[in-house]
């Protein structure tokens, strides 16, 4: 089952900047053929994915399985919580 993790953020957002290193660390640990990661700056979102996924606040993380949204979480997460969000 292919999973995609999408992080919505903005450069000016303090909580987004705080969450960035955690997201990057988990990405390094888990990225594979089965789990891919995507980071979308909401101010440069030319495909309007933030609108499609109804992102109301940032940072915002969405988990897709086979292209279907199965989970979402507003706000940053510690690394263990993010791993559980992705794997469970």
Short mmCIF file of N, CA, C and O in Angstrom, two decimals:
data_model
loop_
_atom_site.label_atom_id
_atom_site.label_comp_id
_atom_site.label_asym_id
_atom_site.label_seq_id
_atom_site.Cartn_x
_atom_site.Cartn_y
_atom_site.Cartn_z
N UNK A 1 0.85 -1.18 0.00
CA UNK A 1 0.00 0.00 0.00
C UNK A 1 0.89 1.24 0.00
O UNK A 1 1.64 1.47 0.94
N UNK A 2 0.82 2.01 -1.06
CA UNK A 2 1.66 3.20 -1.18
C UNK A 2 1.10 4.35 -0.34
O UNK A 2 -0.09 4.63 -0.37
N UNK A 3 1.99 4.96 0.42
CA UNK A 3 1.60 6.10 1.26
C UNK A 3 2.34 7.35 0.79
O UNK A 3 3.49 7.27 0.37
N UNK A 4 1.65 8.49 0.91
CA UNK A 4 2.29 9.77 0.64
C UNK A 4 1.98 10.70 1.81
O UNK A 4 0.83 10.81 2.23
N UNK A 5 3.02 11.32 2.32
CA UNK A 5 2.89 12.26 3.43
C UNK A 5 3.11 13.66 2.87
O UNK A 5 4.13 13.93 2.25
N UNK A 6 2.13 14.54 3.07
CA UNK A 6 2.22 15.91 2.55
C UNK A 6 2.24 16.88 3.73
O UNK A 6 1.36 16.83 4.59
N UNK A 7 3.26 17.73 3.75
CA UNK A 7 3.34 18.79 4.76
C UNK A 7 3.06 20.12 4.09
O UNK A 7 3.71 20.48 3.11
N UNK A 8 2.07 20.83 4.61
CA UNK A 8 1.76 22.18 4.15
C UNK A 8 2.39 23.17 5.13
O UNK A 8 2.26 22.99 6.35
N UNK A 9 3.05 24.19 4.61
CA UNK A 9 3.78 25.14 5.45
C UNK A 9 3.90 26.48 4.75
O UNK A 9 3.51 26.63 3.60
N UNK A 10 4.45 27.46 5.46
CA UNK A 10 4.84 28.74 4.87
C UNK A 10 6.17 29.16 5.50
O UNK A 10 6.44 28.84 6.66
N UNK A 11 6.98 29.87 4.73
CA UNK A 11 8.30 30.28 5.21
C UNK A 11 8.22 31.20 6.43
O UNK A 11 9.09 31.17 7.30
N UNK A 12 7.19 32.03 6.51
CA UNK A 12 7.07 33.02 7.58
C UNK A 12 6.48 32.44 8.87
O UNK A 12 6.45 33.09 9.90
N UNK A 13 6.04 31.20 8.83
CA UNK A 13 5.32 30.56 9.94
C UNK A 13 6.30 29.97 10.96
O UNK A 13 7.04 29.04 10.65
N UNK A 14 6.30 30.53 12.18
CA UNK A 14 7.19 30.04 13.24
C UNK A 14 6.99 28.57 13.57
O UNK A 14 7.96 27.80 13.62
N UNK A 15 5.75 28.12 13.82
CA UNK A 15 5.54 26.69 14.09
C UNK A 15 5.97 25.80 12.92
O UNK A 15 6.44 24.68 13.13
N UNK A 16 5.83 26.30 11.70
CA UNK A 16 6.27 25.53 10.53
C UNK A 16 7.79 25.36 10.54
O UNK A 16 8.31 24.28 10.25
N UNK A 17 8.50 26.45 10.87
CA UNK A 17 9.96 26.37 10.94
C UNK A 17 10.41 25.42 12.04
O UNK A 17 11.38 24.68 11.88
N UNK A 18 9.68 25.41 13.15
CA UNK A 18 10.02 24.50 14.26
C UNK A 18 9.77 23.03 13.86
O UNK A 18 10.51 22.13 14.26
N UNK A 19 8.72 22.79 13.09
CA UNK A 19 8.34 21.44 12.66
C UNK A 19 9.23 20.92 11.53
O UNK A 19 9.39 19.71 11.37
N UNK A 20 9.82 21.81 10.76
CA UNK A 20 10.62 21.42 9.59
C UNK A 20 11.69 20.39 9.86
O UNK A 20 11.77 19.38 9.16
N UNK A 21 12.58 20.59 10.87
CA UNK A 21 13.63 19.60 11.12
C UNK A 21 13.08 18.23 11.52
O UNK A 21 13.64 17.21 11.12
N UNK A 22 11.99 18.21 12.27
CA UNK A 22 11.38 16.93 12.66
C UNK A 22 10.86 16.21 11.42
O UNK A 22 11.09 15.01 11.23
N UNK A 23 10.15 16.94 10.56
CA UNK A 23 9.62 16.35 9.33
C UNK A 23 10.77 15.81 8.47
O UNK A 23 10.69 14.68 7.96
N UNK A 24 11.84 16.57 8.35
CA UNK A 24 12.99 16.15 7.54
C UNK A 24 13.65 14.90 8.11
O UNK A 24 14.04 14.00 7.36
N UNK A 25 13.77 14.84 9.43
CA UNK A 25 14.39 13.68 10.09
C UNK A 25 13.56 12.42 9.83
O UNK A 25 14.10 11.37 9.46
N UNK A 26 12.25 12.51 10.01
CA UNK A 26 11.38 11.36 9.78
C UNK A 26 11.37 10.98 8.31
O UNK A 26 11.39 9.79 7.96
N UNK A 27 11.42 11.97 7.44
CA UNK A 27 11.49 11.70 6.00
C UNK A 27 12.74 10.89 5.67
O UNK A 27 12.67 9.90 4.94
N UNK A 28 13.88 11.28 6.23
CA UNK A 28 15.13 10.55 5.99
C UNK A 28 15.03 9.11 6.47
O UNK A 28 15.54 8.20 5.83
N UNK A 29 14.35 8.90 7.60
CA UNK A 29 14.25 7.56 8.18
C UNK A 29 13.25 6.67 7.44
O UNK A 29 13.48 5.46 7.33
N UNK A 30 12.16 7.23 6.95
CA UNK A 30 11.07 6.40 6.44
C UNK A 30 10.87 6.41 4.93
O UNK A 30 10.19 5.54 4.40
N UNK A 31 11.44 7.40 4.23
CA UNK A 31 11.18 7.50 2.79
C UNK A 31 11.65 6.24 2.08
O UNK A 31 12.76 5.75 2.31
N UNK A 32 10.78 5.70 1.22
CA UNK A 32 11.07 4.46 0.49
C UNK A 32 10.18 4.40 -0.74
O UNK A 32 9.46 5.36 -1.04
N UNK A 33 10.18 3.26 -1.41
CA UNK A 33 9.27 3.08 -2.54
C UNK A 33 7.82 3.08 -2.07
O UNK A 33 6.93 3.39 -2.84
N UNK A 34 7.60 2.71 -0.81
CA UNK A 34 6.24 2.61 -0.28
C UNK A 34 5.76 3.88 0.42
O UNK A 34 4.56 4.07 0.60
N UNK A 35 6.69 4.73 0.86
CA UNK A 35 6.32 5.95 1.58
C UNK A 35 7.08 7.12 0.95
O UNK A 35 8.31 7.16 1.00
N UNK A 36 6.34 8.07 0.38
CA UNK A 36 6.96 9.25 -0.19
C UNK A 36 6.50 10.49 0.57
O UNK A 36 5.47 10.48 1.23
N UNK A 37 7.30 11.54 0.49
CA UNK A 37 7.04 12.77 1.22
C UNK A 37 7.01 13.94 0.26
O UNK A 37 7.76 13.98 -0.71
N UNK A 38 6.13 14.90 0.55
CA UNK A 38 5.98 16.09 -0.27
C UNK A 38 5.80 17.28 0.66
O UNK A 38 5.07 17.18 1.65
N UNK A 39 6.48 18.38 0.37
CA UNK A 39 6.35 19.59 1.16
C UNK A 39 5.81 20.69 0.25
O UNK A 39 6.36 20.95 -0.81
N UNK A 40 4.71 21.31 0.68
CA UNK A 40 4.06 22.32 -0.14
C UNK A 40 3.99 23.64 0.63
O UNK A 40 3.37 23.72 1.69
N UNK A 41 4.65 24.65 0.06
CA UNK A 41 4.56 26.01 0.60
C UNK A 41 3.21 26.57 0.14
O UNK A 41 2.97 26.69 -1.06
N UNK A 42 2.33 26.88 1.08
CA UNK A 42 0.97 27.30 0.72
C UNK A 42 0.97 28.59 -0.11
O UNK A 42 0.02 28.84 -0.85
N UNK A 43 2.01 29.39 0.00
CA UNK A 43 2.07 30.63 -0.77
C UNK A 43 2.55 30.41 -2.20
O UNK A 43 2.47 31.31 -3.03
N UNK A 44 3.05 29.21 -2.48
CA UNK A 44 3.53 28.87 -3.83
C UNK A 44 2.77 27.68 -4.40
O UNK A 44 3.24 27.02 -5.31
N UNK A 45 1.60 27.40 -3.86
CA UNK A 45 0.81 26.22 -4.20
C UNK A 45 0.01 26.46 -5.48
O UNK A 45 -1.19 26.71 -5.45
N UNK A 46 0.69 26.35 -6.62
CA UNK A 46 0.05 26.64 -7.91
C UNK A 46 -1.01 25.60 -8.28
O UNK A 46 -1.88 25.88 -9.08
N UNK A 47 -0.95 24.41 -7.70
CA UNK A 47 -1.93 23.37 -7.99
C UNK A 47 -3.12 23.41 -7.02
O UNK A 47 -4.02 22.59 -7.12
N UNK A 48 -3.09 24.34 -6.07
CA UNK A 48 -4.14 24.50 -5.06
C UNK A 48 -4.43 23.22 -4.28
O UNK A 48 -5.57 22.91 -3.96
N UNK A 49 -3.37 22.48 -3.94
CA UNK A 49 -3.55 21.29 -3.11
C UNK A 49 -4.02 21.66 -1.72
O UNK A 49 -4.77 20.92 -1.09
N UNK A 50 -3.60 22.83 -1.23
CA UNK A 50 -4.06 23.26 0.09
C UNK A 50 -5.57 23.48 0.09
O UNK A 50 -6.24 23.18 1.08
N UNK A 51 -6.11 23.93 -1.01
CA UNK A 51 -7.56 24.06 -1.14
C UNK A 51 -8.24 22.71 -1.28
O UNK A 51 -9.27 22.44 -0.66
N UNK A 52 -7.63 21.85 -2.07
CA UNK A 52 -8.20 20.51 -2.29
C UNK A 52 -8.29 19.73 -0.98
O UNK A 52 -9.27 19.02 -0.74
N UNK A 53 -7.26 19.86 -0.13
CA UNK A 53 -7.25 19.14 1.15
C UNK A 53 -7.80 19.97 2.30
O UNK A 53 -7.69 19.60 3.45
N UNK A 54 -8.39 21.12 1.97
CA UNK A 54 -9.06 21.99 2.95
C UNK A 54 -8.17 22.36 4.14
O UNK A 54 -8.57 22.28 5.29
N UNK A 55 -6.95 22.77 3.82
CA UNK A 55 -6.00 23.19 4.84
C UNK A 55 -6.43 24.55 5.37
O UNK A 55 -6.54 25.51 4.61
N UNK A 56 -6.67 24.63 6.66
CA UNK A 56 -7.12 25.88 7.28
C UNK A 56 -6.04 26.52 8.15
O UNK A 56 -6.10 27.70 8.45
N UNK A 57 -5.07 25.74 8.58
CA UNK A 57 -3.98 26.24 9.41
C UNK A 57 -2.70 25.50 9.06
O UNK A 57 -2.75 24.40 8.49
N UNK A 58 -1.59 26.10 9.38
CA UNK A 58 -0.30 25.49 9.08
C UNK A 58 0.58 25.52 10.33
O UNK A 58 0.39 26.39 11.18
N UNK A 59 1.49 24.57 10.47
CA UNK A 59 1.72 23.44 9.58
C UNK A 59 0.55 22.46 9.62
O UNK A 59 -0.18 22.37 10.60
N UNK A 60 0.39 21.74 8.53
CA UNK A 60 -0.70 20.77 8.40
C UNK A 60 -0.14 19.57 7.66
O UNK A 60 0.49 19.73 6.61
N UNK A 61 -0.35 18.37 8.19
CA UNK A 61 0.17 17.15 7.59
C UNK A 61 -0.99 16.27 7.15
O UNK A 61 -1.93 16.06 7.92
N UNK A 62 -0.90 15.76 5.93
CA UNK A 62 -1.93 14.89 5.37
C UNK A 62 -1.28 13.56 4.98
O UNK A 62 -0.18 13.54 4.43
N UNK A 63 -1.96 12.46 5.29
CA UNK A 63 -1.49 11.13 4.88
C UNK A 63 -2.45 10.56 3.85
O UNK A 63 -3.66 10.48 4.09
N UNK A 64 -1.89 10.20 2.70
CA UNK A 64 -2.67 9.56 1.64
C UNK A 64 -2.24 8.10 1.54
O UNK A 64 -1.05 7.79 1.67
N UNK A 65 -3.20 7.22 1.32
CA UNK A 65 -2.90 5.83 1.00
C UNK A 65 -3.54 5.55 -0.35
O UNK A 65 -4.74 5.70 -0.50
N UNK A 66 -2.70 5.17 -1.30
CA UNK A 66 -3.16 4.94 -2.68
C UNK A 66 -3.96 6.12 -3.21
O UNK A 66 -4.98 5.96 -3.86
N UNK A 67 -3.50 7.34 -2.89
CA UNK A 67 -4.11 8.55 -3.41
C UNK A 67 -5.33 9.05 -2.67
O UNK A 67 -5.91 10.07 -3.05
N UNK A 68 -5.74 8.37 -1.61
CA UNK A 68 -6.93 8.74 -0.85
C UNK A 68 -6.51 9.24 0.53
O UNK A 68 -5.74 8.58 1.23
N UNK A 69 -7.03 10.41 0.93
CA UNK A 69 -6.70 10.96 2.25
C UNK A 69 -7.28 10.05 3.33
O UNK A 69 -8.47 9.77 3.33
N UNK A 70 -6.41 9.61 4.24
CA UNK A 70 -6.87 8.76 5.34
C UNK A 70 -6.71 9.43 6.70
O UNK A 70 -7.39 9.05 7.65
N UNK A 71 -5.82 10.41 6.80
CA UNK A 71 -5.57 11.11 8.06
C UNK A 71 -5.07 12.50 7.77
O UNK A 71 -4.46 12.75 6.74
N UNK A 72 -5.28 13.39 8.75
CA UNK A 72 -4.67 14.71 8.69
C UNK A 72 -4.47 15.20 10.11
O UNK A 72 -5.16 14.77 11.03
N UNK A 73 -3.49 16.08 10.27
CA UNK A 73 -3.17 16.61 11.59
C UNK A 73 -2.72 18.06 11.43
O UNK A 73 -1.82 18.35 10.66
N UNK A 74 -3.37 18.95 12.17
CA UNK A 74 -2.94 20.35 12.18
C UNK A 74 -1.90 20.53 13.27
O UNK A 74 -1.98 19.89 14.32
N UNK A 75 -0.95 21.41 13.02
CA UNK A 75 0.11 21.67 13.99
C UNK A 75 1.28 20.72 13.79
O UNK A 75 1.18 19.73 13.08
N UNK A 76 2.37 21.06 14.43
CA UNK A 76 3.55 20.21 14.36
C UNK A 76 3.40 18.98 15.24
O UNK A 76 2.52 18.93 16.11
N UNK A 77 4.24 17.99 15.02
CA UNK A 77 4.25 16.78 15.82
C UNK A 77 5.69 16.43 16.17
O UNK A 77 6.58 16.63 15.36
N UNK A 78 5.92 15.88 17.38
CA UNK A 78 7.25 15.34 17.67
C UNK A 78 7.53 14.15 16.75
O UNK A 78 6.60 13.54 16.21
N UNK A 79 8.80 13.78 16.61
CA UNK A 79 9.15 12.75 15.63
C UNK A 79 8.43 11.42 15.87
O UNK A 79 7.94 10.80 14.93
N UNK A 80 8.33 10.96 17.11
CA UNK A 80 7.68 9.68 17.37
C UNK A 80 6.19 9.73 17.00
O UNK A 80 5.65 8.79 16.43
N UNK A 81 5.55 10.84 17.29
CA UNK A 81 4.14 11.00 16.96
C UNK A 81 3.95 11.02 15.44
O UNK A 81 3.00 10.41 14.91
N UNK A 82 4.85 11.67 14.72
CA UNK A 82 4.77 11.71 13.26
C UNK A 82 4.98 10.31 12.68
O UNK A 82 4.25 9.89 11.78
N UNK A 83 5.92 9.55 13.23
CA UNK A 83 6.14 8.18 12.75
C UNK A 83 4.88 7.34 12.96
O UNK A 83 4.48 6.58 12.07
N UNK A 84 4.27 7.45 14.13
CA UNK A 84 3.05 6.69 14.41
C UNK A 84 1.91 7.13 13.48
O UNK A 84 1.13 6.30 13.01
N UNK A 85 1.83 8.43 13.22
CA UNK A 85 0.83 8.98 12.30
C UNK A 85 0.97 8.33 10.93
O UNK A 85 -0.02 7.98 10.29
N UNK A 86 2.20 8.12 10.49
CA UNK A 86 2.46 7.56 9.16
C UNK A 86 2.29 6.04 9.14
O UNK A 86 1.70 5.49 8.22
N UNK A 87 2.81 5.38 10.14
CA UNK A 87 2.90 3.91 10.10
C UNK A 87 1.67 3.18 10.63
O UNK A 87 1.45 2.02 10.29
N UNK A 88 0.87 3.83 11.47
CA UNK A 88 -0.27 3.13 12.08
C UNK A 88 -1.60 3.58 11.54
O UNK A 88 -1.92 4.67 11.37
#
